[in-house]
Amino acid sequence: GVLQELDHRSKAQTEQNTQAVKAAQAALLAQKAAMDEHSLVSITDVKGTINYANTKFCTVSGYSQEELIGANHRLLNSKQQPKDYWREMYLTISKGGFWNDDICNLAKDGQEYWVNTTIIPLYVNEKLSGYTSIRTDITEHKKSEKKLKLANEEKDRRAAELALAAIVFSHTREGIIITDASASIIKVNNTFTEVTGYSHQEAVGKNLRFFQSDSQSAEFYALMWQAVNSKGYWVGTIWN
């Protein structure tokens, strides 16, 4: 009676506890599977010697687990960060702090790859035993950032060149004419108007032939344009 009831309750409680443990284990396995799919995960001792590396870590770094286990994380050092950088990082985690930053690592094939890295201290019986590192591959993002930076630098350089060209165009004591491909004037500088007597409005739209004098022959101009088209420039004296 009573003993059987207690035994029945004990078995039911044990079964319930077993199911709860299995559910918790399944949830942990699911979390681990999700992390392994997304992240590069490694575990080291306090000296940085690797004793665990997941498949994604191996895939991205190019090293097998056999090559990584027992190796120090310095194996992946790309030398992009100075020694002081790593000293500050180690100082933080050795005191039990979490650490996060973008790191440039070196794969086995010599290619650099970038990972956003979080390092978490591990404790056994309240004593620091090692570190877990969780990384996200951000190489493509870094490449995009670099391309954008280079594009902006090129844009700024061209803008500076144009600004300088505009200053020279406006202030030089040489008369400057800008034409389209058919030699129709699209812009002249102030010196040109001072020398020729034609205003900007009068000059723009006219063909360069408008300013030709009879001092040079048709052959002279034919050779001039031939040089411009073949070499990209011509140097000489013209009487207008």
PDB file of C-alpha atoms in Angstrom, residues 33 39 47 58 60 67 70 132 140 148 174 183 214 217 235:
ATOM      1  CA  ALA A  33      25.061  22.742 -33.437  1.00  0.00           C
ATOM      2  CA  SER A  39      31.019  30.410 -35.338  1.00  0.00           C
ATOM      3  CA  LYS A  47      48.922  29.537 -21.864  1.00  0.00           C
ATOM      4  CA  CYS A  58      39.336  24.135 -39.140  1.00  0.00           C
ATOM      5  CA  VAL A  60      38.289  28.751 -42.211  1.00  0.00           C
ATOM      6  CA  GLU A  67      47.333  20.299 -36.491  1.00  0.00           C
ATOM      7  CA  GLY A  70      48.388  21.139 -28.946  1.00  0.00           C
ATOM      8  CA  THR A 132      36.848  29.810 -24.804  1.00  0.00           C
ATOM      9  CA  GLU A 140      34.002  39.770 -46.730  1.00  0.00           C
ATOM     10  CA  LEU A 148      34.746  51.674 -49.809  1.00  0.00           C
ATOM     11  CA  GLU A 174      47.905  81.920 -69.713  1.00  0.00           C
ATOM     12  CA  ALA A 183      36.535  71.960 -81.362  1.00  0.00           C
ATOM     13  CA  ASP A 214      45.900  83.904 -92.191  1.00  0.00           C
ATOM     14  CA  SER A 217      48.381  77.502 -93.577  1.00  0.00           C
ATOM     15  CA  VAL A 235      52.971  72.328 -78.493  1.00  0.00           C
TER      16      VAL A 235
END
